[in-house]
Amino acid sequence: MRVLAIETSCDDTAAAVIDATGVRSSIVASQDLVHGPYGGVVPELASRQHVLAILPVIERALATAAITLADVEAVAATHGPGLVGSLLVGLQVAKGIALERGLPFIGINHLEGHLLAIFLEREIEFPYLGLLVSGGHTSLYVVEDLGRYRLLGRTRDDAAGEAFDKGAKMLGLGYPGGREIDRCASAGDRAAVHFPRATLKSGGYDFSFSGVKTALRQYLLEERGAPLADVCASFQEAIVDMLAAPTLRAAHDLGLETVVISGGVSANRRLRARMEEEGARAGLTVLFPRFAYCTDNAAMIGYAGRARLLRGERHPLTLNAAATAPIGLPDTLPHAAEAGHA
Ligand code: KG4
Ligand code: ZN
């Protein structure tokens, strides 16, 4: 089944063609230049930009796959979670194509797309531990099967990507902040500044990133003057520590041997190096999708969409966009306790 997939949940306009042979094309039009001057995504500008970009992006995805709309057999689009104005653009275009051509349509959860992105490159066995780290989410799931995601823990406040973005803004770096901090940190001393690591008092798997963000603000107010690269490296190290510790602990506690890290923050080079190193020491296989499939893309939506369509799932064209759309099955574990700051 040849699927056209569309993703417009935030600030990237993306389309992809997926078939039995894999990814035939994956096109992403970034809006970084539009939002850069504001240091974060401006929702109204994002939806307007999607309106301008969506048709050319779809045309390029079809052309790169060397097909036309007549060759498309089904349509998948992200329906949530995300910015509703942004989601609506991709979703409406997808539904329009499905209606006009009489094709099956399916709406896909953006988080499911990230959690399954690894399958774009390799087959892996269920269950695995999925750490989803993006601009809006930091959550840990047991991925039991396609459509079965048990939520183990999530951030109590900011997402890791949000902490990177807000931190970068404070440091006068560009947008998206995580990428800029990653770049700047490579020449820095990770031990130059000690930023606090949030700790969970009762051994759950929740995360907290607001403390480290406040600590950075305080550090900058005090003008203690460490070189920018050192501040970036130290700030990044604190975030990486706070992502790695609960993830490795959960893998150990639940006896899961494979950890898959996805979402925009999984492009972070230090997170990748640390998780690979510590995972190997703990006897775990730690996997990351390639960079292009870590950040937002439509190929991952195409993978999830095609898998569900092949199971016979369809959505009616009345499917609406949803700002929040949790995917986790009820957490059967004792819930994580208050986050404290060490
Ligand atoms: O998954 P994504 O592309 O969009 C959302 O669904 O949110 O994630 C975007 C987030 C942003 O917060 C951005 O700063 C972060 O991913 N990011 C990074 C890196 N590249 C992107 N964070 C840390 N290191 C990176 N190299
Ligand atoms: Zn995302």
Coordinates of C-alpha atoms and ligand atoms in Angstrom, one line a residue:
M1 CA 0.0 0.0 0.0
R2 CA 1.4 3.3 -1.1
V3 CA 0.7 6.0 1.5
L4 CA 1.0 9.7 1.3
A5 CA 1.7 11.1 4.8
I6 CA 1.4 14.7 6.0
E7 CA 2.7 16.2 9.2
T8 CA 2.1 19.8 10.3
S9 CA 1.7 19.6 14.1
C10 CA 4.1 22.4 15.0
D11 CA 6.5 24.4 12.9
D12 CA 7.7 22.1 10.2
T13 CA 5.6 21.4 7.0
A14 CA 6.3 17.8 6.0
A15 CA 5.1 15.2 3.5
A16 CA 6.3 11.7 2.7
V17 CA 5.6 8.7 0.5
I18 CA 5.9 5.3 2.2
D19 CA 5.3 1.9 0.5
A20 CA 6.2 -1.7 1.1
T21 CA 9.8 -1.0 0.1
G22 CA 10.1 1.8 2.8
V23 CA 10.5 5.5 2.6
R24 CA 10.2 6.6 -1.0
S25 CA 10.5 10.3 -0.1
S26 CA 10.5 12.5 3.0
I27 CA 10.3 16.3 2.5
V28 CA 10.4 18.8 5.4
A29 CA 10.1 22.5 5.0
S30 CA 11.5 24.2 8.1
Q31 CA 10.0 27.4 9.5
D32 CA 13.1 28.1 11.6
L33 CA 13.7 31.4 9.7
V34 CA 10.1 32.5 10.4
H35 CA 10.2 31.8 14.2
G36 CA 13.9 32.4 14.8
P37 CA 13.6 36.2 15.5
Y38 CA 11.0 35.4 18.3
G39 CA 13.1 32.6 19.9
G40 CA 10.1 30.2 19.8
V41 CA 7.2 29.1 17.7
V42 CA 4.6 31.8 17.1
P43 CA 1.4 29.7 16.5
E44 CA -0.4 32.1 14.1
L45 CA 2.7 32.5 11.9
A46 CA 3.2 28.7 11.9
S47 CA -0.3 28.0 10.5
R48 CA 0.0 30.7 7.9
Q49 CA 3.4 29.3 6.8
H50 CA 1.9 25.8 6.6
V51 CA -0.8 27.2 4.3
L52 CA 1.9 28.5 2.0
A53 CA 4.1 25.5 2.1
I54 CA 1.8 22.5 2.2
L55 CA 1.0 22.0 -1.5
P56 CA 4.6 22.6 -2.8
V57 CA 5.9 20.2 -0.1
I58 CA 3.4 17.5 -1.1
E59 CA 4.3 18.0 -4.8
R60 CA 7.9 17.6 -4.0
A61 CA 7.3 14.4 -2.0
L62 CA 5.4 13.0 -4.9
A63 CA 8.0 14.0 -7.4
T64 CA 10.9 12.7 -5.4
A65 CA 9.0 9.4 -5.1
A66 CA 8.5 9.5 -8.9
I67 CA 4.8 9.2 -8.6
T68 CA 1.7 11.3 -9.0
L69 CA -1.4 11.7 -6.9
A70 CA -3.1 9.0 -9.0
D71 CA -0.6 6.5 -7.6
V72 CA -1.4 7.2 -4.0
E73 CA -3.5 4.5 -2.4
A74 CA -4.1 5.9 1.1
V75 CA -3.6 9.1 3.1
A76 CA -2.3 9.6 6.6
A77 CA -2.0 12.8 8.6
T78 CA -1.1 13.9 12.1
H79 CA -4.3 14.8 14.0
G80 CA -2.7 15.6 17.4
P81 CA -1.2 16.6 19.7
G82 CA 0.1 19.9 18.5
L83 CA -0.9 23.5 17.7
V84 CA -4.5 23.2 16.4
G85 CA -4.1 25.9 13.8
S86 CA -1.0 24.1 12.4
L87 CA -2.6 20.6 12.6
L88 CA -5.7 21.7 10.8
V89 CA -3.8 22.7 7.7
G90 CA -2.2 19.3 7.1
L91 CA -5.3 17.4 8.3
Q92 CA -7.7 19.3 6.0
V93 CA -5.4 18.9 3.0
A94 CA -5.1 15.1 3.7
K95 CA -8.8 14.7 4.1
G96 CA -9.4 16.8 0.9
I97 CA -7.2 14.5 -1.1
A98 CA -8.8 11.4 0.4
L99 CA -12.3 12.7 -0.3
E100 CA -11.5 13.8 -3.9
R101 CA -9.8 10.6 -4.8
G102 CA -11.9 8.2 -2.7
L103 CA -8.9 7.0 -0.7
P104 CA -8.8 5.5 2.8
F105 CA -7.7 8.0 5.4
I106 CA -6.2 7.7 8.8
G107 CA -5.3 10.2 11.5
I108 CA -2.1 9.5 13.4
N109 CA -0.9 10.6 16.8
H110 CA 2.3 12.6 16.5
L111 CA 3.7 10.9 19.6
E112 CA 3.1 7.4 18.1
G113 CA 4.9 8.6 15.0
H114 CA 8.0 9.5 17.1
L115 CA 7.9 6.2 19.2
L116 CA 7.8 4.1 16.0
A117 CA 10.2 6.1 13.9
I118 CA 12.9 3.6 14.5
F119 CA 11.0 1.1 12.3
L120 CA 11.7 3.3 9.3
E121 CA 15.2 1.9 9.4
R122 CA 15.1 -1.5 11.1
E123 CA 12.7 -4.1 12.5
I124 CA 13.0 -4.5 16.3
E125 CA 11.2 -6.7 18.8
F126 CA 8.4 -5.5 21.1
P127 CA 8.4 -4.7 23.9
Y128 CA 11.0 -1.9 24.2
L129 CA 11.5 1.2 26.3
G130 CA 10.7 4.3 24.4
L131 CA 12.0 7.7 25.6
L132 CA 10.2 10.4 23.7
V133 CA 12.0 13.8 24.0
S134 CA 10.7 16.6 21.9
G135 CA 9.9 20.3 22.2
G136 CA 6.6 19.6 23.9
H137 CA 7.0 16.2 25.5
T138 CA 9.3 14.2 27.7
S139 CA 7.8 10.9 28.4
L140 CA 8.9 7.3 29.0
Y141 CA 6.8 4.5 27.6
V142 CA 6.9 0.7 27.4
V143 CA 6.1 0.2 23.7
E144 CA 4.3 -3.2 24.0
D145 CA 3.0 -3.3 20.4
L146 CA 1.7 -1.1 17.7
G147 CA -0.9 1.0 19.5
R148 CA 0.0 -0.3 23.0
Y149 CA 2.0 2.3 24.8
R150 CA 2.3 2.1 28.6
L151 CA 3.2 5.5 30.1
L152 CA 5.8 5.1 32.8
G153 CA 6.7 8.7 33.5
R154 CA 6.6 12.1 32.1
T155 CA 7.8 15.6 32.8
R156 CA 6.2 17.4 35.7
D157 CA 6.8 20.8 34.2
D158 CA 8.9 21.7 31.1
A159 CA 9.8 19.3 28.4
A160 CA 13.6 18.7 27.9
G161 CA 13.3 20.5 24.5
E162 CA 11.6 23.4 26.1
A163 CA 14.4 23.7 28.7
F164 CA 16.9 23.7 25.8
D165 CA 14.9 26.3 23.9
K166 CA 14.4 28.6 26.9
G167 CA 18.0 28.1 28.0
A168 CA 19.2 29.0 24.5
K169 CA 17.0 32.2 24.5
M170 CA 18.5 33.2 27.9
L171 CA 22.0 32.6 26.5
G172 CA 21.3 34.7 23.4
L173 CA 21.6 31.7 21.1
G174 CA 19.4 31.0 18.0
Y175 CA 16.4 28.9 17.5
P176 CA 15.8 25.9 17.8
G177 CA 17.7 26.2 21.0
G178 CA 18.6 22.5 21.5
R179 CA 20.5 22.4 18.3
E180 CA 22.4 25.7 19.1
I181 CA 23.3 24.5 22.6
D182 CA 24.4 21.2 21.2
R183 CA 26.7 23.0 18.8
C184 CA 28.1 25.5 21.3
A185 CA 28.6 22.8 24.0
S186 CA 30.9 20.7 21.9
A187 CA 33.9 23.0 22.7
G188 CA 32.9 23.5 26.3
D189 CA 33.8 22.0 29.7
R190 CA 30.9 20.0 31.1
A191 CA 32.1 20.3 34.7
A192 CA 32.6 24.1 34.6
V193 CA 29.3 25.0 36.2
H194 CA 27.3 22.8 38.5
F195 CA 23.6 23.0 37.7
P196 CA 21.1 21.1 39.9
R197 CA 19.7 17.7 38.9
A198 CA 16.0 17.2 39.8
T199 CA 15.6 14.0 41.7
L200 CA 12.5 11.9 42.3
K201 CA 12.0 11.1 45.9
S202 CA 10.1 7.8 45.6
G203 CA 11.7 6.1 42.7
G204 CA 9.2 6.8 39.9
Y205 CA 10.2 7.7 36.4
D206 CA 9.0 11.3 36.1
F207 CA 11.2 14.1 34.9
S208 CA 11.5 17.8 35.9
F209 CA 13.4 20.5 34.0
S210 CA 12.1 23.7 35.5
G211 CA 14.8 23.7 38.2
V212 CA 17.7 23.6 35.8
K213 CA 16.2 26.4 33.8
T214 CA 15.8 28.6 36.9
A215 CA 19.3 27.7 37.9
L216 CA 20.6 28.9 34.6
R217 CA 18.7 32.2 34.9
Q218 CA 20.1 32.7 38.4
Y219 CA 23.6 31.9 37.1
L220 CA 23.3 34.5 34.4
L221 CA 21.9 37.1 36.7
E222 CA 24.9 36.6 39.0
E223 CA 27.2 37.1 36.0
R224 CA 29.8 34.6 37.1
G225 CA 31.4 34.8 33.7
A226 CA 32.2 31.3 32.6
P227 CA 32.7 31.1 28.8
L228 CA 29.5 30.5 26.8
A229 CA 30.7 27.1 25.6
D230 CA 31.3 25.9 29.2
V231 CA 27.8 27.1 30.3
C232 CA 26.2 25.3 27.4
A233 CA 28.1 22.1 28.0
S234 CA 27.3 22.2 31.7
F235 CA 23.6 23.0 31.2
Q236 CA 23.4 20.3 28.5
E237 CA 25.1 17.8 30.8
A238 CA 22.5 18.4 33.5
I239 CA 19.6 17.8 31.1
V240 CA 21.3 14.7 29.7
D241 CA 21.8 13.3 33.3
M242 CA 18.2 13.9 34.1
L243 CA 17.1 12.1 31.0
A244 CA 19.5 9.2 31.3
A245 CA 19.0 8.3 35.0
P246 CA 15.2 7.4 35.0
T247 CA 15.5 5.8 31.6
L248 CA 18.3 3.5 32.6
R249 CA 16.6 2.7 35.9
A250 CA 13.3 1.9 34.2
A251 CA 15.1 -0.5 31.7
H252 CA 16.7 -2.2 34.6
D253 CA 13.6 -2.4 36.8
L254 CA 11.4 -3.7 34.0
G255 CA 14.0 -6.0 32.5
L256 CA 13.8 -4.3 29.1
E257 CA 16.8 -4.8 26.9
T258 CA 16.1 -2.3 24.2
V259 CA 15.8 1.4 24.6
V260 CA 14.7 3.6 21.7
I261 CA 15.1 7.4 22.0
S262 CA 13.2 9.6 19.7
G263 CA 11.9 13.1 19.2
G264 CA 13.8 16.3 18.4
V265 CA 16.0 16.2 21.5
S266 CA 17.2 12.7 20.5
A267 CA 19.3 14.5 17.9
N268 CA 21.5 15.7 20.8
R269 CA 25.0 14.4 20.3
R270 CA 25.8 14.3 24.0
L271 CA 22.6 12.4 24.8
R272 CA 23.4 9.9 22.1
A273 CA 26.9 9.4 23.3
R274 CA 26.0 9.1 27.0
M275 CA 23.1 6.7 26.4
E276 CA 25.1 4.5 24.1
E277 CA 28.0 4.4 26.5
E278 CA 25.9 3.8 29.7
G279 CA 23.5 1.5 27.9
A280 CA 26.3 -0.7 26.7
R281 CA 27.7 -0.8 30.2
A282 CA 24.3 -2.0 31.4
G283 CA 24.0 -4.6 28.7
L284 CA 21.3 -2.6 26.8
T285 CA 20.8 -2.0 23.1
V286 CA 20.2 1.8 22.8
L287 CA 18.8 2.9 19.4
F288 CA 18.1 6.3 17.9
P289 CA 16.5 7.0 14.6
R290 CA 18.7 8.8 12.1
F291 CA 18.8 12.6 12.6
A292 CA 16.2 13.3 9.9
Y293 CA 13.7 11.0 11.6
C294 CA 14.4 12.3 15.1
T295 CA 13.0 15.7 14.5
D296 CA 9.6 16.2 13.0
N297 CA 9.0 14.5 9.7
A298 CA 6.1 12.9 7.8
A299 CA 7.9 9.5 7.2
M300 CA 7.2 8.5 10.8
I301 CA 3.5 9.4 10.3
G302 CA 3.6 7.4 7.1
Y303 CA 5.0 4.3 8.9
A304 CA 2.4 4.4 11.7
G305 CA -0.3 5.2 9.2
R306 CA 0.5 2.4 6.8
A307 CA 0.8 -0.1 9.7
R308 CA -2.6 0.8 11.0
L309 CA -4.2 1.0 7.5
L310 CA -2.8 -2.5 6.8
R311 CA -4.6 -3.7 9.9
G312 CA -7.8 -2.4 8.4
E313 CA -8.1 0.8 10.5
R314 CA -9.7 3.9 8.9
H315 CA -10.9 7.2 10.2
P316 CA -14.0 9.1 9.0
L317 CA -13.3 12.4 7.4
T318 CA -15.0 14.1 10.4
L319 CA -11.8 13.4 12.4
N320 CA -10.8 16.7 14.0
A321 CA -7.5 18.1 15.2
A322 CA -6.7 17.7 18.9
A323 CA -4.3 20.0 20.9
T324 CA -3.8 17.2 23.4
A325 CA -4.0 13.6 22.5
P326 CA -2.4 11.2 25.1
I327 CA -1.5 7.7 23.8
G328 CA -0.5 6.0 27.0
L329 CA -2.4 3.0 28.5
P330 CA -3.1 3.5 32.2
D331 CA 0.1 3.4 34.2
T332 CA -0.1 0.3 36.4
L333 CA 3.0 1.2 38.3
P334 CA 3.0 3.2 41.6
H335 CA 3.0 6.8 40.5
A336 CA 6.2 8.9 40.7
A337 CA 6.5 11.2 43.7
E338 CA 7.2 14.8 43.9
A339 CA 10.3 16.1 42.1
G340 CA 12.8 17.7 44.4
H341 CA 16.0 19.5 43.5
A342 CA 19.3 18.2 44.6
Ligands
KG4_1 O1 10.3 16.5 17.8 P1 10.5 17.9 17.5 O2 11.2 18.2 16.2 O3 9.2 18.8 17.5 C1 8.3 18.6 18.5 O4 7.4 17.7 18.3 O5 8.3 19.3 19.5 O6 11.4 18.5 18.7 C2 11.8 19.9 18.7 C3 12.8 20.1 19.9 C4 13.1 21.5 20.1 O7 12.9 21.8 21.5 C5 14.6 21.6 19.8 O8 15.3 22.5 20.5 C6 15.0 20.2 20.1 O9 14.0 19.4 19.7 N1 16.3 19.8 19.4 C7 17.4 19.5 20.1 C8 18.4 19.2 19.1 N2 17.8 19.4 17.9 C9 16.5 19.7 18.1 N3 17.7 19.4 21.4 C10 18.9 19.1 21.8 N4 19.9 18.8 20.9 C11 19.7 18.9 19.6 N5 20.7 18.6 18.8
ZN2 ZN 7.7 16.0 17.4

